[in-house]
Amino acid sequence: MAERIEKTLFAAADKMRGAMDAGEYKHVALGLLFLRYVSAAFEAKRLEFAKDEYIDLEDPEEYAAENIFWVPEKARWDMLAANAKSNDIGVQVDDAMREIEKANSSLQDALPKVFGRANLDRAIVTGLIEMFTNLELHGTKSDFDLIGRIYEYFISEFASSEGKRGGEFYTPKTIVSIMVEMMEPTSGRVYDPCCGTGGFFVQSEKFITAHQGEVDDIAIYGQERNHTTFRLARMNLAIRGIFGDLRWNQEGTLTRDAFADERFDFILANPPFNISDWNGEALREDHRWRFGTPPAGNANFAWMAHIHHHLSANGIGGVVMANGSMSSMQSGEGDIRKAMVEQDAVDCMVALPGQLFFGTQIPACLWFLAKDKSNGKAAGGKLRDRRGEVLFIDARKMGSLISGSRKQKELSDEEIAKIANTYHAWRGEEAAGEYADEAGFCASVEVEEIAKHNFILTPGRYVGAGAIEEDEEPFEKKFARLRRELQEQFEESRRLEIEIETRLGGLV
């Protein structure tokens, strides 16, 4: 039901968009959706307060105490909806955004004020207001959850529409889910050094809720270089009632570390792959490069060193990386990888299937780093001593095409659970059962064995080949069938070749 609502909304919104650029339209649509959400939450709380004669309905602090944004009268959705067809509706929406920012300091400079621009068709603003007005909300938690999921759906769909550029700032949900399920961030300090639209934080909150935990048990920290994306992250978290220390860092995390003195229990990151203009020459002496100076022409290992540097004593970090990071030998990257393994910084490697990202089929992998593999806690228990070992998981054969897409894959909940449970069992979590290597899927490998492979960390090297699925077709019969099919394909190939030659000849 919810999925149908989301797709219907996007189809209508997409039709309304017309010739407007997807990246620009995103901020218009999501800004209004945010306004609709905060107004609905405010009205629901206001109705609840009205039952208590001791509460002043016009006191913003009463709402702030309940983590509800105060919505000034001019900014309330009912008023905007009533004026949706006014000639100055765009200006009214901009004023509403300013009023809300003014009344809620945590939203300062987070909301878009683009609706009154002369080049924005008023019909788009009117149409979106009418569409969001039809969202039936009752002020319950499930209503707000629906809004949050629609918001996430819009972000992902716009990332798809924008192609590679949009995908840079949006980590596909299936990858976020794998990392969160493996790392189990239920309490402590959670950090994303390039937080994009805040997807890792949202999924962490979902994980905690699903496991009957308290969202207040985690503290969130993040920084983002792109100011537009930074705004989206703030709205994305606010719409779910998640509050954290997010900072806009226009110089970039590697150049100016906004949390230089902080350490974190969980770090999740999807940094841009293979960035060459990261100011590497100027940072050659940086104290974060514990495993060796990263090459000036590629920031991949700078990101991993930054993340490991910021881990707390029992901290664990998960990083999405280009596949080349597992085997590259140029510019000293092989030496850095060797140092990371020998110093027990690498806990687990996961090879992902292709086609998981929007707009690019670049294969990716996951690195899981640990500050101290001799200890650690998860799910209320102590982890076993994993020093001298690395877990390799080959998930390349997992995943299937997303319904309605011919280019993008996702993993099922069962596949994500299998990957996460394998890691949990290997770490010694009792609830996950006893770990065992599985040919073609996972292997626990000692550092001495990794050294024989020149410290290349591609899981396929270590997990071996999986069991071949047997079928009941006799070999002779299968051979004859396959040979017949091959002959048919050869004949079709020859036919097409002749047809192409004939048609090309007709053009001369």
mmCIF file of C-alpha atoms in Angstrom, residues 126-399:
data_model
loop_
_atom_site.group_PDB
_atom_site.id
_atom_site.type_symbol
_atom_site.label_atom_id
_atom_site.label_comp_id
_atom_site.label_asym_id
_atom_site.label_seq_id
_atom_site.Cartn_x
_atom_site.Cartn_y
_atom_site.Cartn_z
ATOM 1 C CA THR A 126 0.318 25.016 -6.689
ATOM 2 C CA GLY A 127 0.238 21.447 -8.007
ATOM 3 C CA LEU A 128 2.642 20.137 -5.378
ATOM 4 C CA ILE A 129 0.746 21.846 -2.547
ATOM 5 C CA GLU A 130 -2.516 20.302 -3.732
ATOM 6 C CA MET A 131 -0.873 16.890 -4.109
ATOM 7 C CA PHE A 132 0.662 16.933 -0.631
ATOM 8 C CA THR A 133 -2.576 18.272 0.874
ATOM 9 C CA ASN A 134 -4.254 15.064 -0.261
ATOM 10 C CA LEU A 135 -1.867 13.007 1.864
ATOM 11 C CA GLU A 136 -4.094 11.736 4.643
ATOM 12 C CA LEU A 137 -2.312 12.301 7.936
ATOM 13 C CA HIS A 138 -3.616 11.777 11.431
ATOM 14 C CA GLY A 139 -0.595 12.896 13.413
ATOM 15 C CA THR A 140 0.330 9.388 14.505
ATOM 16 C CA LYS A 141 3.826 7.948 14.397
ATOM 17 C CA SER A 142 2.878 5.709 11.479
ATOM 18 C CA ASP A 143 1.802 8.793 9.504
ATOM 19 C CA PHE A 144 5.129 10.460 10.079
ATOM 20 C CA ASP A 145 6.923 7.257 9.176
ATOM 21 C CA LEU A 146 5.062 7.242 5.858
ATOM 22 C CA ILE A 147 6.189 10.816 5.200
ATOM 23 C CA GLY A 148 9.743 9.819 6.008
ATOM 24 C CA ARG A 149 9.637 6.904 3.598
ATOM 25 C CA ILE A 150 8.150 9.066 0.862
ATOM 26 C CA TYR A 151 10.958 11.554 1.472
ATOM 27 C CA GLU A 152 13.542 8.797 1.152
ATOM 28 C CA TYR A 153 11.819 7.505 -1.975
ATOM 29 C CA PHE A 154 11.966 10.963 -3.563
ATOM 30 C CA ILE A 155 15.661 11.311 -2.755
ATOM 31 C CA SER A 156 16.457 7.943 -4.296
ATOM 32 C CA GLU A 157 14.295 8.531 -7.371
ATOM 33 C CA PHE A 158 15.784 11.964 -7.965
ATOM 34 C CA ALA A 159 19.248 10.468 -7.578
ATOM 35 C CA SER A 160 18.279 8.032 -10.315
ATOM 36 C CA SER A 161 16.923 10.842 -12.509
ATOM 37 C CA GLU A 162 20.073 12.885 -12.045
ATOM 38 C CA GLY A 163 22.250 9.946 -13.030
ATOM 39 C CA LYS A 164 25.819 9.707 -11.763
ATOM 40 C CA ARG A 165 25.840 13.192 -10.280
ATOM 41 C CA GLY A 166 22.838 12.450 -8.083
ATOM 42 C CA GLY A 167 24.147 9.014 -7.131
ATOM 43 C CA GLU A 168 27.314 10.545 -5.732
ATOM 44 C CA PHE A 169 25.286 11.963 -2.867
ATOM 45 C CA TYR A 170 22.968 9.048 -2.300
ATOM 46 C CA THR A 171 24.088 5.634 -1.094
ATOM 47 C CA PRO A 172 21.641 2.966 -2.302
ATOM 48 C CA LYS A 173 19.494 1.638 0.499
ATOM 49 C CA THR A 174 20.670 -1.954 0.047
ATOM 50 C CA ILE A 175 24.305 -0.947 0.762
ATOM 51 C CA VAL A 176 23.312 1.168 3.754
ATOM 52 C CA SER A 177 21.287 -1.750 5.130
ATOM 53 C CA ILE A 178 24.182 -4.210 4.787
ATOM 54 C CA MET A 179 26.556 -1.914 6.662
ATOM 55 C CA VAL A 180 24.140 -1.018 9.446
ATOM 56 C CA GLU A 181 23.025 -4.623 9.959
ATOM 57 C CA MET A 182 26.648 -5.779 10.124
ATOM 58 C CA MET A 183 27.833 -3.023 12.482
ATOM 59 C CA GLU A 184 24.782 -2.860 14.791
ATOM 60 C CA PRO A 185 25.053 0.790 15.924
ATOM 61 C CA THR A 186 22.671 0.583 18.900
ATOM 62 C CA SER A 187 24.441 3.003 21.241
ATOM 63 C CA GLY A 188 27.351 5.423 21.270
ATOM 64 C CA ARG A 189 28.674 8.038 18.866
ATOM 65 C CA VAL A 190 27.941 7.566 15.160
ATOM 66 C CA TYR A 191 29.874 9.565 12.546
ATOM 67 C CA ASP A 192 29.783 9.977 8.766
ATOM 68 C CA PRO A 193 32.657 12.107 7.396
ATOM 69 C CA CYS A 194 30.862 12.703 4.079
ATOM 70 C CA CYS A 195 27.257 12.340 5.142
ATOM 71 C CA GLY A 196 25.459 13.206 1.889
ATOM 72 C CA THR A 197 21.716 13.223 2.562
ATOM 73 C CA GLY A 198 22.142 11.397 5.898
ATOM 74 C CA GLY A 199 21.115 7.907 4.770
ATOM 75 C CA PHE A 200 23.367 6.080 7.241
ATOM 76 C CA PHE A 201 21.871 8.005 10.170
ATOM 77 C CA VAL A 202 18.310 7.289 9.080
ATOM 78 C CA GLN A 203 19.026 3.581 8.676
ATOM 79 C CA SER A 204 20.768 3.472 12.075
ATOM 80 C CA GLU A 205 17.639 4.937 13.651
ATOM 81 C CA LYS A 206 15.539 2.302 11.891
ATOM 82 C CA PHE A 207 17.856 -0.448 13.121
ATOM 83 C CA ILE A 208 17.597 0.728 16.713
ATOM 84 C CA THR A 209 13.802 0.974 16.511
ATOM 85 C CA ALA A 210 13.572 -2.493 14.958
ATOM 86 C CA HIS A 211 15.610 -3.919 17.821
ATOM 87 C CA GLN A 212 13.536 -2.200 20.519
ATOM 88 C CA GLY A 213 16.354 0.182 21.386
ATOM 89 C CA GLU A 214 16.290 3.860 22.257
ATOM 90 C CA VAL A 215 17.190 6.336 19.510
ATOM 91 C CA ASP A 216 18.487 8.698 22.182
ATOM 92 C CA ASP A 217 21.226 6.158 22.939
ATOM 93 C CA ILE A 218 23.170 7.278 19.874
ATOM 94 C CA ALA A 219 24.703 10.682 19.177
ATOM 95 C CA ILE A 220 25.071 11.640 15.527
ATOM 96 C CA TYR A 221 27.909 13.580 13.914
ATOM 97 C CA GLY A 222 28.505 14.325 10.266
ATOM 98 C CA GLN A 223 30.060 16.736 7.814
ATOM 99 C CA GLU A 224 29.335 17.413 4.169
ATOM 100 C CA ARG A 225 31.097 19.562 1.591
ATOM 101 C CA ASN A 226 28.168 20.199 -0.765
ATOM 102 C CA HIS A 227 25.918 22.812 0.819
ATOM 103 C CA THR A 228 22.805 21.800 -1.084
ATOM 104 C CA THR A 229 23.225 18.185 -0.010
ATOM 105 C CA PHE A 230 23.970 19.346 3.525
ATOM 106 C CA ARG A 231 20.584 21.071 3.608
ATOM 107 C CA LEU A 232 18.883 17.920 2.369
ATOM 108 C CA ALA A 233 20.563 15.925 5.132
ATOM 109 C CA ARG A 234 19.285 18.316 7.791
ATOM 110 C CA MET A 235 15.741 18.134 6.462
ATOM 111 C CA ASN A 236 15.999 14.354 6.045
ATOM 112 C CA LEU A 237 16.923 13.929 9.709
ATOM 113 C CA ALA A 238 14.505 16.567 10.996
ATOM 114 C CA ILE A 239 11.603 14.917 9.211
ATOM 115 C CA ARG A 240 12.262 11.812 11.311
ATOM 116 C CA GLY A 241 12.913 13.633 14.545
ATOM 117 C CA ILE A 242 16.642 12.793 14.488
ATOM 118 C CA PHE A 243 18.919 15.472 15.891
ATOM 119 C CA GLY A 244 22.665 15.512 15.463
ATOM 120 C CA ASP A 245 25.766 17.657 15.005
ATOM 121 C CA LEU A 246 25.947 18.095 11.220
ATOM 122 C CA ARG A 247 28.434 20.590 9.838
ATOM 123 C CA TRP A 248 28.884 22.124 6.423
ATOM 124 C CA ASN A 249 32.580 21.926 5.563
ATOM 125 C CA GLN A 250 33.220 23.664 2.251
ATOM 126 C CA GLU A 251 36.939 22.836 2.325
ATOM 127 C CA GLY A 252 36.286 19.106 2.534
ATOM 128 C CA THR A 253 36.794 16.601 5.344
ATOM 129 C CA LEU A 254 40.333 15.585 4.379
ATOM 130 C CA THR A 255 41.588 19.191 4.069
ATOM 131 C CA ARG A 256 39.922 20.593 7.202
ATOM 132 C CA ASP A 257 38.839 17.984 9.724
ATOM 133 C CA ALA A 258 35.746 19.463 11.400
ATOM 134 C CA PHE A 259 35.897 16.907 14.247
ATOM 135 C CA ALA A 260 39.664 16.749 14.636
ATOM 136 C CA ASP A 261 39.658 15.894 18.347
ATOM 137 C CA GLU A 262 36.657 13.573 18.390
ATOM 138 C CA ARG A 263 36.530 9.780 18.424
ATOM 139 C CA PHE A 264 33.524 7.674 17.459
ATOM 140 C CA ASP A 265 32.163 4.206 18.187
ATOM 141 C CA PHE A 266 30.717 3.704 14.705
ATOM 142 C CA ILE A 267 31.814 5.360 11.478
ATOM 143 C CA LEU A 268 29.899 4.685 8.272
ATOM 144 C CA ALA A 269 30.963 6.311 5.026
ATOM 145 C CA ASN A 270 30.532 6.243 1.281
ATOM 146 C CA PRO A 271 33.247 8.684 0.170
ATOM 147 C CA PRO A 272 33.579 9.661 -3.490
ATOM 148 C CA PHE A 273 35.677 7.021 -5.295
ATOM 149 C CA ASN A 274 39.142 7.668 -6.735
ATOM 150 C CA ILE A 275 39.203 11.446 -6.170
ATOM 151 C CA SER A 276 42.460 12.950 -7.478
ATOM 152 C CA ASP A 277 42.065 16.629 -6.484
ATOM 153 C CA TRP A 278 41.936 16.117 -2.722
ATOM 154 C CA ASN A 279 44.865 18.359 -1.781
ATOM 155 C CA GLY A 280 47.080 15.323 -1.184
ATOM 156 C CA GLU A 281 50.431 17.087 -1.748
ATOM 157 C CA ALA A 282 49.705 19.701 0.917
ATOM 158 C CA LEU A 283 48.626 16.998 3.376
ATOM 159 C CA ARG A 284 51.625 14.684 3.005
ATOM 160 C CA GLU A 285 52.710 15.140 6.621
ATOM 161 C CA ASP A 286 49.232 14.799 8.136
ATOM 162 C CA HIS A 287 49.184 12.836 11.398
ATOM 163 C CA ARG A 288 46.232 10.706 10.252
ATOM 164 C CA TRP A 289 48.325 8.655 7.814
ATOM 165 C CA ARG A 290 49.253 5.923 10.281
ATOM 166 C CA PHE A 291 49.650 3.287 7.582
ATOM 167 C CA GLY A 292 51.608 5.402 5.123
ATOM 168 C CA THR A 293 51.096 8.551 3.083
ATOM 169 C CA PRO A 294 48.221 8.113 0.605
ATOM 170 C CA PRO A 295 49.037 8.855 -3.042
ATOM 171 C CA ALA A 296 48.376 12.468 -4.033
ATOM 172 C CA GLY A 297 46.488 11.258 -7.081
ATOM 173 C CA ASN A 298 43.884 9.125 -5.298
ATOM 174 C CA ALA A 299 42.108 9.777 -1.984
ATOM 175 C CA ASN A 300 40.769 6.241 -1.372
ATOM 176 C CA PHE A 301 43.312 5.324 1.321
ATOM 177 C CA ALA A 302 43.224 8.834 2.792
ATOM 178 C CA TRP A 303 39.535 8.299 3.543
ATOM 179 C CA MET A 304 40.232 4.933 5.183
ATOM 180 C CA ALA A 305 43.084 6.358 7.262
ATOM 181 C CA HIS A 306 40.849 9.262 8.335
ATOM 182 C CA ILE A 307 38.130 6.857 9.423
ATOM 183 C CA HIS A 308 40.483 4.546 11.329
ATOM 184 C CA HIS A 309 42.077 7.573 13.018
ATOM 185 C CA HIS A 310 38.691 8.684 14.380
ATOM 186 C CA LEU A 311 37.642 5.304 15.824
ATOM 187 C CA SER A 312 37.273 5.034 19.589
ATOM 188 C CA ALA A 313 39.078 2.286 21.523
ATOM 189 C CA ASN A 314 36.387 -0.259 20.605
ATOM 190 C CA GLY A 315 35.246 1.533 17.463
ATOM 191 C CA ILE A 316 34.415 -0.021 14.124
ATOM 192 C CA GLY A 317 34.185 1.645 10.735
ATOM 193 C CA GLY A 318 32.479 0.583 7.507
ATOM 194 C CA VAL A 319 33.555 2.150 4.208
ATOM 195 C CA VAL A 320 32.220 1.754 0.667
ATOM 196 C CA MET A 321 35.151 1.659 -1.727
ATOM 197 C CA ALA A 322 35.901 1.086 -5.385
ATOM 198 C CA ASN A 323 37.014 -2.488 -6.088
ATOM 199 C CA GLY A 324 40.462 -1.299 -7.102
ATOM 200 C CA SER A 325 41.243 -0.520 -3.458
ATOM 201 C CA MET A 326 41.451 -4.267 -2.734
ATOM 202 C CA SER A 327 44.234 -4.975 -5.195
ATOM 203 C CA SER A 328 45.862 -1.758 -6.470
ATOM 204 C CA MET A 329 49.667 -1.670 -6.188
ATOM 205 C CA GLN A 330 50.481 1.705 -7.740
ATOM 206 C CA SER A 331 51.725 4.774 -5.864
ATOM 207 C CA GLY A 332 52.311 2.897 -2.629
ATOM 208 C CA GLU A 333 48.740 1.703 -2.163
ATOM 209 C CA GLY A 334 49.899 -1.916 -1.877
ATOM 210 C CA ASP A 335 52.245 -0.948 0.972
ATOM 211 C CA ILE A 336 49.467 0.912 2.802
ATOM 212 C CA ARG A 337 47.136 -2.085 2.465
ATOM 213 C CA LYS A 338 49.907 -4.374 3.765
ATOM 214 C CA ALA A 339 50.422 -2.124 6.791
ATOM 215 C CA MET A 340 46.687 -2.055 7.496
ATOM 216 C CA VAL A 341 46.490 -5.853 7.502
ATOM 217 C CA GLU A 342 49.679 -6.368 9.518
ATOM 218 C CA GLN A 343 48.535 -3.822 12.110
ATOM 219 C CA ASP A 344 45.150 -5.558 12.392
ATOM 220 C CA ALA A 345 43.134 -2.594 11.145
ATOM 221 C CA VAL A 346 41.073 -4.699 8.713
ATOM 222 C CA ASP A 347 38.276 -6.758 10.250
ATOM 223 C CA CYS A 348 36.228 -7.856 7.253
ATOM 224 C CA MET A 349 36.041 -7.442 3.472
ATOM 225 C CA VAL A 350 32.834 -7.814 1.446
ATOM 226 C CA ALA A 351 32.741 -7.989 -2.356
ATOM 227 C CA LEU A 352 29.417 -6.595 -3.589
ATOM 228 C CA PRO A 353 27.536 -7.479 -6.773
ATOM 229 C CA GLY A 354 27.635 -4.945 -9.608
ATOM 230 C CA GLN A 355 24.805 -2.600 -10.600
ATOM 231 C CA LEU A 356 23.952 -1.463 -7.068
ATOM 232 C CA PHE A 357 24.522 2.253 -7.728
ATOM 233 C CA PHE A 358 22.446 4.705 -9.699
ATOM 234 C CA GLY A 359 23.892 5.822 -13.000
ATOM 235 C CA THR A 360 27.082 3.775 -12.816
ATOM 236 C CA GLN A 361 27.888 0.088 -12.918
ATOM 237 C CA ILE A 362 31.221 0.508 -11.135
ATOM 238 C CA PRO A 363 31.745 -2.506 -8.855
ATOM 239 C CA ALA A 364 32.223 -1.705 -5.188
ATOM 240 C CA CYS A 365 33.300 -3.408 -1.996
ATOM 241 C CA LEU A 366 32.980 -2.828 1.728
ATOM 242 C CA TRP A 367 35.899 -2.435 4.120
ATOM 243 C CA PHE A 368 35.244 -2.925 7.834
ATOM 244 C CA LEU A 369 37.976 -1.463 10.025
ATOM 245 C CA ALA A 370 38.494 -1.988 13.753
ATOM 246 C CA LYS A 371 40.587 -0.030 16.225
ATOM 247 C CA ASP A 372 41.303 -3.022 18.429
ATOM 248 C CA LYS A 373 40.359 -6.527 17.273
ATOM 249 C CA SER A 374 41.254 -8.030 20.643
ATOM 250 C CA ASN A 375 38.025 -6.762 22.147
ATOM 251 C CA GLY A 376 34.805 -4.937 21.352
ATOM 252 C CA LYS A 377 31.157 -5.209 22.256
ATOM 253 C CA ALA A 378 28.021 -5.923 20.258
ATOM 254 C CA ALA A 379 24.462 -6.893 21.150
ATOM 255 C CA GLY A 380 25.355 -6.655 24.833
ATOM 256 C CA GLY A 381 28.151 -9.214 24.666
ATOM 257 C CA LYS A 382 31.926 -9.161 24.325
ATOM 258 C CA LEU A 383 33.448 -9.998 20.962
ATOM 259 C CA ARG A 384 36.156 -12.618 20.598
ATOM 260 C CA ASP A 385 39.799 -11.818 19.924
ATOM 261 C CA ARG A 386 40.104 -11.620 16.114
ATOM 262 C CA ARG A 387 43.706 -10.468 15.873
ATOM 263 C CA GLY A 388 45.652 -12.073 13.032
ATOM 264 C CA GLU A 389 42.492 -12.935 11.084
ATOM 265 C CA VAL A 390 40.348 -11.275 8.419
ATOM 266 C CA LEU A 391 36.878 -12.376 7.351
ATOM 267 C CA PHE A 392 36.233 -12.410 3.602
ATOM 268 C CA ILE A 393 32.678 -12.471 2.222
ATOM 269 C CA ASP A 394 31.984 -12.805 -1.494
ATOM 270 C CA ALA A 395 28.453 -11.506 -2.159
ATOM 271 C CA ARG A 396 28.928 -10.952 -5.884
ATOM 272 C CA LYS A 397 26.379 -13.609 -6.794
ATOM 273 C CA MET A 398 23.695 -12.093 -4.618
ATOM 274 C CA GLY A 399 21.047 -9.568 -5.619
#
